[in-house]
Tab-separated table of N, CA, C and O and ligand atoms in Angstrom:
chain	number	residue	atom	x	y	z
A	1	MET	N	68.188	172.198	15.317
A	1	MET	CA	67.196	172.518	16.329
A	1	MET	C	66.768	171.248	17.049
A	1	MET	O	66.552	170.227	16.418
A	2	THR	N	66.683	171.331	18.349
A	2	THR	CA	66.231	170.180	19.125
A	2	THR	C	65.145	170.614	20.105
A	2	THR	O	65.171	171.742	20.613
A	3	GLU	N	64.200	169.736	20.335
A	3	GLU	CA	63.147	170.039	21.298
A	3	GLU	C	63.717	170.005	22.705
A	3	GLU	O	64.532	169.141	23.033
A	4	VAL	N	63.295	170.962	23.519
A	4	VAL	CA	63.730	171.001	24.920
A	4	VAL	C	62.525	170.601	25.775
A	4	VAL	O	61.542	171.354	25.856
A	5	PRO	N	62.576	169.423	26.388
A	5	PRO	CA	61.429	168.942	27.165
A	5	PRO	C	61.052	169.924	28.279
A	5	PRO	O	61.926	170.541	28.900
A	6	GLY	N	59.761	170.072	28.490
A	6	GLY	CA	59.291	170.924	29.586
A	6	GLY	C	59.157	172.390	29.231
A	6	GLY	O	58.821	173.206	30.086
A	7	THR	N	59.447	172.751	27.971
A	7	THR	CA	59.360	174.161	27.587
A	7	THR	C	58.116	174.441	26.734
A	7	THR	O	57.970	175.542	26.201
A	8	GLU	N	57.239	173.428	26.616
A	8	GLU	CA	56.058	173.602	25.775
A	8	GLU	C	55.146	174.697	26.340
A	8	GLU	O	55.014	174.842	27.556
A	9	GLN	N	54.544	175.494	25.425
A	9	GLN	CA	53.567	176.511	25.817
A	9	GLN	C	52.400	176.453	24.840
A	9	GLN	O	52.593	176.111	23.677
A	10	ILE	N	51.223	176.818	25.289
A	10	ILE	CA	50.063	176.914	24.400
A	10	ILE	C	49.670	178.378	24.310
A	10	ILE	O	49.420	179.026	25.326
A	11	LEU	N	49.678	178.910	23.077
A	11	LEU	CA	49.352	180.311	22.852
A	11	LEU	C	48.154	180.381	21.918
A	11	LEU	O	48.096	179.651	20.925
A	12	LYS	N	47.197	181.274	22.208
A	12	LYS	CA	46.060	181.464	21.316
A	12	LYS	C	46.524	182.267	20.097
A	12	LYS	O	47.257	183.254	20.245
A	13	ALA	N	46.090	181.840	18.911
A	13	ALA	CA	46.485	182.579	17.707
A	13	ALA	C	45.488	182.313	16.591
A	13	ALA	O	44.929	181.221	16.492
A	14	ASP	N	45.244	183.315	15.750
A	14	ASP	CA	44.415	183.140	14.560
A	14	ASP	C	45.263	182.685	13.374
A	14	ASP	O	44.781	182.026	12.465
A	15	LEU	N	46.509	183.073	13.383
A	15	LEU	CA	47.398	182.751	12.260
A	15	LEU	C	48.796	182.511	12.814
A	15	LEU	O	49.278	183.256	13.672
A	16	VAL	N	49.430	181.460	12.356
A	16	VAL	CA	50.796	181.178	12.789
A	16	VAL	C	51.689	181.101	11.559
A	16	VAL	O	51.419	180.339	10.628
A	17	LEU	N	52.727	181.910	11.521
A	17	LEU	CA	53.706	181.872	10.435
A	17	LEU	C	55.004	181.296	10.982
A	17	LEU	O	55.504	181.754	12.005
A	18	LEU	N	55.515	180.297	10.329
A	18	LEU	CA	56.782	179.704	10.759
A	18	LEU	C	57.913	180.392	9.996
A	18	LEU	O	58.064	180.207	8.794
A	19	ALA	N	58.665	181.223	10.674
A	19	ALA	CA	59.779	181.942	10.051
A	19	ALA	C	61.076	181.327	10.545
A	19	ALA	O	61.750	181.846	11.427
A	20	MET	N	61.417	180.185	9.942
A	20	MET	CA	62.573	179.435	10.433
A	20	MET	C	63.746	179.654	9.480
A	20	MET	O	63.884	178.960	8.473
A	21	GLY	N	64.568	180.644	9.788
A	21	GLY	CA	65.743	180.859	8.974
A	21	GLY	C	66.834	179.880	9.345
A	21	GLY	O	66.731	179.168	10.340
A	22	PHE	N	67.860	179.838	8.545
A	22	PHE	CA	69.052	179.044	8.835
A	22	PHE	C	68.724	177.571	9.052
A	22	PHE	O	69.217	176.950	9.971
A	23	VAL	N	67.841	177.021	8.212
A	23	VAL	CA	67.499	175.605	8.360
A	23	VAL	C	67.923	174.775	7.148
A	23	VAL	O	67.375	173.733	6.904
A	24	SER	N	68.861	175.252	6.385
A	24	SER	CA	69.445	174.521	5.252
A	24	SER	C	68.550	174.543	4.018
A	24	SER	O	67.352	174.783	4.118
A	25	PRO	N	69.125	174.255	2.859
A	25	PRO	CA	68.339	174.233	1.625
A	25	PRO	C	67.335	173.076	1.627
A	25	PRO	O	67.427	172.176	2.462
A	26	VAL	N	66.425	173.103	0.658
A	26	VAL	CA	65.450	172.019	0.536
A	26	VAL	C	66.208	170.722	0.230
A	26	VAL	O	66.856	170.592	-0.810
A	27	ALA	N	66.126	169.781	1.142
A	27	ALA	CA	66.923	168.559	1.026
A	27	ALA	C	66.573	167.760	-0.219
A	27	ALA	O	67.438	167.121	-0.820
A	28	ALA	N	65.305	167.808	-0.630
A	28	ALA	CA	64.864	166.978	-1.755
A	28	ALA	C	65.646	167.275	-3.023
A	28	ALA	O	65.901	166.372	-3.833
A	29	VAL	N	66.031	168.549	-3.205
A	29	VAL	CA	66.760	168.915	-4.427
A	29	VAL	C	68.151	168.271	-4.411
A	29	VAL	O	68.586	167.660	-5.387
A	30	LEU	N	68.849	168.397	-3.267
A	30	LEU	CA	70.180	167.794	-3.164
A	30	LEU	C	70.092	166.275	-3.260
A	30	LEU	O	70.925	165.632	-3.902
A	31	GLU	N	69.080	165.721	-2.628
A	31	GLU	CA	68.955	164.267	-2.637
A	31	GLU	C	68.597	163.735	-4.021
A	31	GLU	O	69.009	162.648	-4.411
A	32	ALA	N	67.857	164.538	-4.794
A	32	ALA	CA	67.501	164.122	-6.154
A	32	ALA	C	68.755	163.932	-6.998
A	32	ALA	O	68.805	163.069	-7.879
A	33	PHE	N	69.773	164.756	-6.709
A	33	PHE	CA	71.030	164.645	-7.451
A	33	PHE	C	72.047	163.782	-6.718
A	33	PHE	O	73.144	163.568	-7.203
A	34	ASP	N	71.695	163.329	-5.510
A	34	ASP	CA	72.601	162.537	-4.676
A	34	ASP	C	73.863	163.316	-4.314
A	34	ASP	O	74.969	162.760	-4.219
A	35	VAL	N	73.699	164.637	-4.103
A	35	VAL	CA	74.828	165.504	-3.742
A	35	VAL	C	75.157	165.339	-2.265
A	35	VAL	O	74.255	165.359	-1.414
A	36	GLU	N	76.442	165.181	-1.967
A	36	GLU	CA	76.875	165.051	-0.567
A	36	GLU	C	76.621	166.362	0.176
A	36	GLU	O	76.875	167.446	-0.352
A	37	LYS	N	76.129	166.259	1.407
A	37	LYS	CA	75.832	167.456	2.205
A	37	LYS	C	76.864	167.627	3.312
A	37	LYS	O	77.472	166.646	3.754
A	38	ASP	N	77.026	168.878	3.780
A	38	ASP	CA	77.896	169.103	4.932
A	38	ASP	C	77.083	168.911	6.211
A	38	ASP	O	75.901	168.535	6.170
A	39	GLY	N	77.700	169.175	7.346
A	39	GLY	CA	77.055	168.931	8.624
A	39	GLY	C	75.824	169.775	8.869
A	39	GLY	O	75.011	169.467	9.748
A	40	ARG	N	75.673	170.870	8.092
A	40	ARG	CA	74.519	171.760	8.244
A	40	ARG	C	73.472	171.530	7.172
A	40	ARG	O	72.518	172.310	7.038
A	41	GLY	N	73.673	170.496	6.353
A	41	GLY	CA	72.673	170.172	5.330
A	41	GLY	C	72.835	170.940	4.032
A	41	GLY	O	71.970	170.882	3.159
A	42	ASN	N	73.955	171.683	3.895
A	42	ASN	CA	74.201	172.400	2.643
A	42	ASN	C	74.968	171.503	1.676
A	42	ASN	O	75.566	170.506	2.080
A	43	ALA	N	74.970	171.897	0.403
A	43	ALA	CA	75.737	171.141	-0.586
A	43	ALA	C	77.223	171.286	-0.269
A	43	ALA	O	77.724	172.397	-0.120
A	44	ARG	N	77.913	170.154	-0.149
A	44	ARG	CA	79.341	170.219	0.168
A	44	ARG	C	80.133	170.527	-1.102
A	44	ARG	O	80.060	169.788	-2.087
A	45	ALA	N	80.843	171.678	-1.070
A	45	ALA	CA	81.719	172.055	-2.186
A	45	ALA	C	82.708	173.077	-1.642
A	45	ALA	O	82.350	173.925	-0.823
A	46	SER	N	83.940	173.010	-2.103
A	46	SER	CA	84.958	173.940	-1.616
A	46	SER	C	84.904	175.233	-2.429
A	46	SER	O	84.158	175.335	-3.404
A	47	THR	N	85.698	176.217	-2.005
A	47	THR	CA	85.860	177.434	-2.805
A	47	THR	C	87.294	177.508	-3.332
A	47	THR	O	87.799	178.593	-3.608
A	48	ASP	N	87.934	176.346	-3.454
A	48	ASP	CA	89.322	176.311	-3.926
A	48	ASP	C	89.450	176.979	-5.290
A	48	ASP	O	88.506	176.993	-6.088
A	49	PHE	N	90.635	177.519	-5.541
A	49	PHE	CA	90.877	178.179	-6.830
A	49	PHE	C	90.668	177.195	-7.976
A	49	PHE	O	90.031	177.514	-8.978
A	50	MET	N	91.218	176.002	-7.840
A	50	MET	CA	91.019	174.969	-8.864
A	50	MET	C	90.010	173.941	-8.351
A	50	MET	O	90.168	173.414	-7.256
A	51	GLY	N	88.988	173.678	-9.121
A	51	GLY	CA	88.002	172.660	-8.748
A	51	GLY	C	86.981	173.122	-7.728
A	51	GLY	O	86.201	172.306	-7.226
A	52	GLY	N	86.974	174.423	-7.428
A	52	GLY	CA	86.013	174.928	-6.455
A	52	GLY	C	84.577	174.861	-6.964
A	52	GLY	O	84.332	174.779	-8.161
A	53	TYR	N	83.649	174.855	-6.051
A	53	TYR	CA	82.202	174.873	-6.305
A	53	TYR	C	81.684	173.573	-6.923
A	53	TYR	O	80.503	173.440	-7.181
A	54	ALA	N	82.582	172.633	-7.183
A	54	ALA	CA	82.136	171.327	-7.688
A	54	ALA	C	81.650	170.496	-6.502
A	54	ALA	O	82.299	170.446	-5.458
A	55	THR	N	80.499	169.880	-6.662
A	55	THR	CA	79.978	169.007	-5.606
A	55	THR	C	80.545	167.603	-5.781
A	55	THR	O	81.371	167.358	-6.663
A	56	SER	N	80.054	166.697	-4.963
A	56	SER	CA	80.509	165.308	-5.047
A	56	SER	C	80.004	164.615	-6.306
A	56	SER	O	80.448	163.509	-6.626
A	57	VAL	N	79.078	165.250	-7.014
A	57	VAL	CA	78.499	164.658	-8.222
A	57	VAL	C	79.074	165.351	-9.457
A	57	VAL	O	79.055	166.586	-9.541
A	58	ASP	N	79.583	164.563	-10.357
A	58	ASP	CA	80.194	165.099	-11.569
A	58	ASP	C	79.236	166.054	-12.288
A	58	ASP	O	78.057	165.730	-12.478
A	59	LYS	N	79.736	167.233	-12.680
A	59	LYS	CA	79.002	168.229	-13.451
A	59	LYS	C	77.910	168.949	-12.654
A	59	LYS	O	77.066	169.630	-13.246
A	60	VAL	N	77.888	168.765	-11.334
A	60	VAL	CA	76.940	169.506	-10.496
A	60	VAL	C	77.736	170.470	-9.607
A	60	VAL	O	78.602	170.041	-8.851
A	61	PHE	N	77.442	171.766	-9.748
A	61	PHE	CA	78.144	172.803	-8.996
A	61	PHE	C	77.160	173.481	-8.040
A	61	PHE	O	75.953	173.521	-8.311
A	62	ALA	N	77.679	174.017	-6.954
A	62	ALA	CA	76.812	174.708	-5.984
A	62	ALA	C	77.492	175.982	-5.496
A	62	ALA	O	78.710	176.013	-5.309
A	63	ALA	N	76.688	177.030	-5.294
A	63	ALA	CA	77.210	178.311	-4.802
A	63	ALA	C	76.113	179.039	-4.039
A	63	ALA	O	74.939	178.705	-4.148
A	64	GLY	N	76.520	180.034	-3.292
A	64	GLY	CA	75.547	180.857	-2.580
A	64	GLY	C	74.944	180.125	-1.396
A	64	GLY	O	75.573	179.269	-0.780
A	65	ASP	N	73.713	180.467	-1.076
A	65	ASP	CA	73.060	179.895	0.105
A	65	ASP	C	73.044	178.364	0.057
A	65	ASP	O	73.108	177.712	1.101
A	66	MET	N	72.930	177.806	-1.139
A	66	MET	CA	72.889	176.346	-1.265
A	66	MET	C	74.183	175.701	-0.770
A	66	MET	O	74.171	174.615	-0.194
A	67	ARG	N	75.297	176.388	-0.945
A	67	ARG	CA	76.598	175.847	-0.531
A	67	ARG	C	77.009	176.351	0.858
A	67	ARG	O	77.500	175.605	1.689
A	68	ARG	N	76.808	177.661	1.070
A	68	ARG	CA	77.301	178.333	2.274
A	68	ARG	C	76.311	178.273	3.433
A	68	ARG	O	76.686	178.412	4.597
A	69	GLY	N	75.044	178.094	3.095
A	69	GLY	CA	74.001	178.273	4.095
A	69	GLY	C	73.474	179.692	3.989
A	69	GLY	O	74.096	180.538	3.338
A	70	GLN	N	72.355	179.975	4.623
A	70	GLN	CA	71.750	181.299	4.528
A	70	GLN	C	72.738	182.355	4.954
A	70	GLN	O	73.338	182.247	6.016
A	71	SER	N	72.908	183.358	4.089
A	71	SER	CA	73.934	184.337	4.358
A	71	SER	C	73.540	185.687	3.778
A	71	SER	O	72.358	186.036	3.792
A	72	LEU	N	74.515	186.412	3.248
A	72	LEU	CA	74.279	187.750	2.715
A	72	LEU	C	74.356	187.746	1.193
A	72	LEU	O	75.069	186.937	0.599
A	73	VAL	N	73.647	188.706	0.577
A	73	VAL	CA	73.583	188.731	-0.879
A	73	VAL	C	74.961	188.990	-1.490
A	73	VAL	O	75.262	188.510	-2.583
A	74	VAL	N	75.811	189.718	-0.777
A	74	VAL	CA	77.149	189.961	-1.328
A	74	VAL	C	77.948	188.656	-1.441
A	74	VAL	O	78.726	188.470	-2.382
A	75	TRP	N	77.745	187.741	-0.497
A	75	TRP	CA	78.413	186.436	-0.605
A	75	TRP	C	77.849	185.647	-1.789
A	75	TRP	O	78.588	184.972	-2.509
A	76	ALA	N	76.550	185.722	-1.975
A	76	ALA	CA	75.922	184.994	-3.081
A	76	ALA	C	76.433	185.517	-4.418
A	76	ALA	O	76.706	184.734	-5.339
A	77	ILE	N	76.583	186.842	-4.530
A	77	ILE	CA	77.096	187.424	-5.777
A	77	ILE	C	78.534	186.971	-6.015
A	77	ILE	O	78.900	186.539	-7.112
A	78	ARG	N	79.345	187.039	-4.969
A	78	ARG	CA	80.753	186.622	-5.105
A	78	ARG	C	80.849	185.158	-5.507
A	78	ARG	O	81.580	184.798	-6.437
A	79	GLU	N	80.087	184.323	-4.811
A	79	GLU	CA	80.156	182.892	-5.109
A	79	GLU	C	79.600	182.582	-6.498
A	79	GLU	O	80.106	181.702	-7.194
A	80	GLY	N	78.572	183.311	-6.901
A	80	GLY	CA	78.007	183.104	-8.237
A	80	GLY	C	79.030	183.409	-9.317
A	80	GLY	O	79.169	182.662	-10.298
A	81	ARG	N	79.766	184.499	-9.129
A	81	ARG	CA	80.804	184.863	-10.111
A	81	ARG	C	81.919	183.824	-10.130
A	81	ARG	O	82.378	183.392	-11.194
A	82	GLN	N	82.351	183.417	-8.942
A	82	GLN	CA	83.441	182.444	-8.882
A	82	GLN	C	82.994	181.077	-9.408
A	82	GLN	O	83.766	180.381	-10.068
A	83	ALA	N	81.755	180.729	-9.134
A	83	ALA	CA	81.248	179.451	-9.624
A	83	ALA	C	81.137	179.469	-11.149
A	83	ALA	O	81.425	178.469	-11.811
A	84	ALA	N	80.736	180.627	-11.695
A	84	ALA	CA	80.649	180.740	-13.166
A	84	ALA	C	82.021	180.506	-13.781
A	84	ALA	O	82.161	179.809	-14.788
A	85	ARG	N	83.040	181.060	-13.128
A	85	ARG	CA	84.399	180.847	-13.637
A	85	ARG	C	84.798	179.371	-13.520
A	85	ARG	O	85.400	178.804	-14.438
A	86	ALA	N	84.443	178.759	-12.392
A	86	ALA	CA	84.790	177.346	-12.183
A	86	ALA	C	84.116	176.460	-13.238
A	86	ALA	O	84.725	175.522	-13.753
A	87	VAL	N	82.877	176.779	-13.563
A	87	VAL	CA	82.162	175.996	-14.580
A	87	VAL	C	82.801	176.219	-15.944
A	87	VAL	O	82.997	175.263	-16.722
A	88	ASP	N	83.159	177.455	-16.235
A	88	ASP	CA	83.815	177.771	-17.510
A	88	ASP	C	85.130	176.992	-17.638
A	88	ASP	O	85.415	176.398	-18.685
A	89	GLU	N	85.903	176.971	-16.541
A	89	GLU	CA	87.167	176.213	-16.551
A	89	GLU	C	86.909	174.722	-16.760
A	89	GLU	O	87.634	174.061	-17.502
A	90	PHE	N	85.866	174.239	-16.102
A	90	PHE	CA	85.529	172.815	-16.224
A	90	PHE	C	85.165	172.461	-17.674
A	90	PHE	O	85.582	171.435	-18.210
A	91	LEU	N	84.412	173.348	-18.298
A	91	LEU	CA	83.935	173.059	-19.655
A	91	LEU	C	84.994	173.326	-20.720
A	91	LEU	O	85.108	172.584	-21.693
A	92	MET	N	85.763	174.422	-20.523
A	92	MET	CA	86.663	174.884	-21.578
A	92	MET	C	88.141	174.607	-21.298
A	92	MET	O	88.982	174.804	-22.162
A	93	GLY	N	88.458	174.208	-20.061
A	93	GLY	CA	89.860	173.951	-19.721
A	93	GLY	C	90.570	175.176	-19.181
A	93	GLY	O	91.619	175.068	-18.543
A	94	SER	N	90.046	176.363	-19.430
A	94	SER	CA	90.594	177.612	-18.897
A	94	SER	C	89.473	178.644	-18.927
A	94	SER	O	88.419	178.404	-19.526
A	95	SER	N	89.709	179.794	-18.278
A	95	SER	CA	88.663	180.818	-18.247
A	95	SER	C	89.268	182.210	-18.193
A	95	SER	O	90.289	182.427	-17.528
A	96	ASP	N	88.644	183.145	-18.887
A	96	ASP	CA	89.036	184.553	-18.814
A	96	ASP	C	88.124	185.320	-17.860
A	96	ASP	O	88.281	186.530	-17.683
A	97	LEU	N	87.145	184.638	-17.268
A	97	LEU	CA	86.219	185.321	-16.370
A	97	LEU	C	86.952	185.766	-15.113
A	97	LEU	O	87.853	185.071	-14.631
A	98	PRO	N	86.593	186.928	-14.547
A	98	PRO	CA	87.248	187.384	-13.319
A	98	PRO	C	86.866	186.487	-12.145
A	98	PRO	O	85.795	185.885	-12.148
A	99	ARG	N	87.756	186.374	-11.199
A	99	ARG	CA	87.456	185.601	-9.999
A	99	ARG	C	87.259	186.540	-8.833
A	99	ARG	O	87.968	187.478	-8.676
B	101	LIG	C1	63.670	187.287	4.277
B	101	LIG	C2	65.111	187.441	3.863
B	101	LIG	C3	65.739	188.652	4.040
B	101	LIG	C4	67.059	188.822	3.655
B	101	LIG	N1	67.655	190.038	3.831
B	101	LIG	C5	68.918	190.226	3.418
B	101	LIG	C6	69.535	191.496	3.539
B	101	LIG	O1	68.934	192.475	4.021
B	101	LIG	N2	70.817	191.637	3.115
B	101	LIG	C7	71.515	190.591	2.574
B	101	LIG	O2	72.674	190.788	2.185
B	101	LIG	N3	70.941	189.375	2.446
B	101	LIG	C8	69.676	189.160	2.847
B	101	LIG	N4	69.090	187.922	2.724
B	101	LIG	C9	69.899	186.824	2.197
B	101	LIG	C10	70.018	186.858	0.664
B	101	LIG	O3	68.745	187.091	0.114
B	101	LIG	C11	70.555	185.495	0.218
B	101	LIG	O4	71.790	185.225	0.871
B	101	LIG	C12	70.777	185.453	-1.287
B	101	LIG	O5	69.586	185.777	-1.976
B	101	LIG	C13	71.249	184.063	-1.716
B	101	LIG	O6	71.370	184.044	-3.113
B	101	LIG	P1	71.417	182.665	-3.883
B	101	LIG	O7	71.532	183.018	-5.332
B	101	LIG	O8	72.460	181.790	-3.283
B	101	LIG	O9	70.021	181.963	-3.582
B	101	LIG	P2	68.543	182.472	-3.924
B	101	LIG	O10	68.493	183.962	-4.034
B	101	LIG	O11	67.663	181.805	-2.906
B	101	LIG	O12	68.292	181.903	-5.360
B	101	LIG	C14	67.962	180.540	-5.573
B	101	LIG	C15	67.034	180.481	-6.761
B	101	LIG	O13	66.792	179.123	-7.110
B	101	LIG	C16	65.443	178.984	-7.423
B	101	LIG	N5	65.089	177.570	-7.254
B	101	LIG	C17	64.915	176.887	-6.104
B	101	LIG	N6	64.603	175.601	-6.357
B	101	LIG	C18	64.597	175.486	-7.699
B	101	LIG	C19	64.349	174.408	-8.606
B	101	LIG	N7	64.047	173.181	-8.159
B	101	LIG	N8	64.428	174.644	-9.917
B	101	LIG	C20	64.743	175.888	-10.380
B	101	LIG	N9	64.991	176.939	-9.582
B	101	LIG	C21	64.904	176.736	-8.261
B	101	LIG	C22	64.716	179.918	-6.472
B	101	LIG	O14	63.435	180.249	-6.955
B	101	LIG	C23	65.665	181.126	-6.475
B	101	LIG	O15	65.359	182.047	-7.487
B	101	LIG	C24	67.775	187.737	3.081
B	101	LIG	C25	67.130	186.511	2.909
B	101	LIG	C26	65.817	186.365	3.293
B	101	LIG	C27	65.127	185.035	3.079
């Protein structure tokens, strides 16, 4: 989001709610782990069959809105399942979990 000069308006209001969707995850959490972010501020991680959902930081995985950006719950469920398998493979060397 960028400010557009000359478009300012003053509106009277008793209550203002900022409903800003699609503005990336809370940066402080990613920065606390020093996780590399993509161009939209999400945790950078692939969905590759091998090594997917792993971030730039060893043993830190990301899935769902944190990785993809704000999206749909069906994507979050899919990514959660696939990430669980990726973590299982990472820990155990192989996994029987469905992908
Ligand atoms: C208002 C709104 C309406 C939506 N409507 C729809 C819809 O109609 N249909 C649809 O398909 N999708 C909808 N979505 C999108 C959908 O809800 C998300 O894509 C989905 O919930 C993402 O799942 P997630 O598990 O990736 O993240 P989340 O569901 O956001 O889960 C992340 C979890 O991490 C927790 N957390 C955060 N920080 C920390 C921390 N520091 N320590 C521990 N826990 C932490 C949070 O409390 C949360 O429980 C909507 C989203 C919003 C905000």
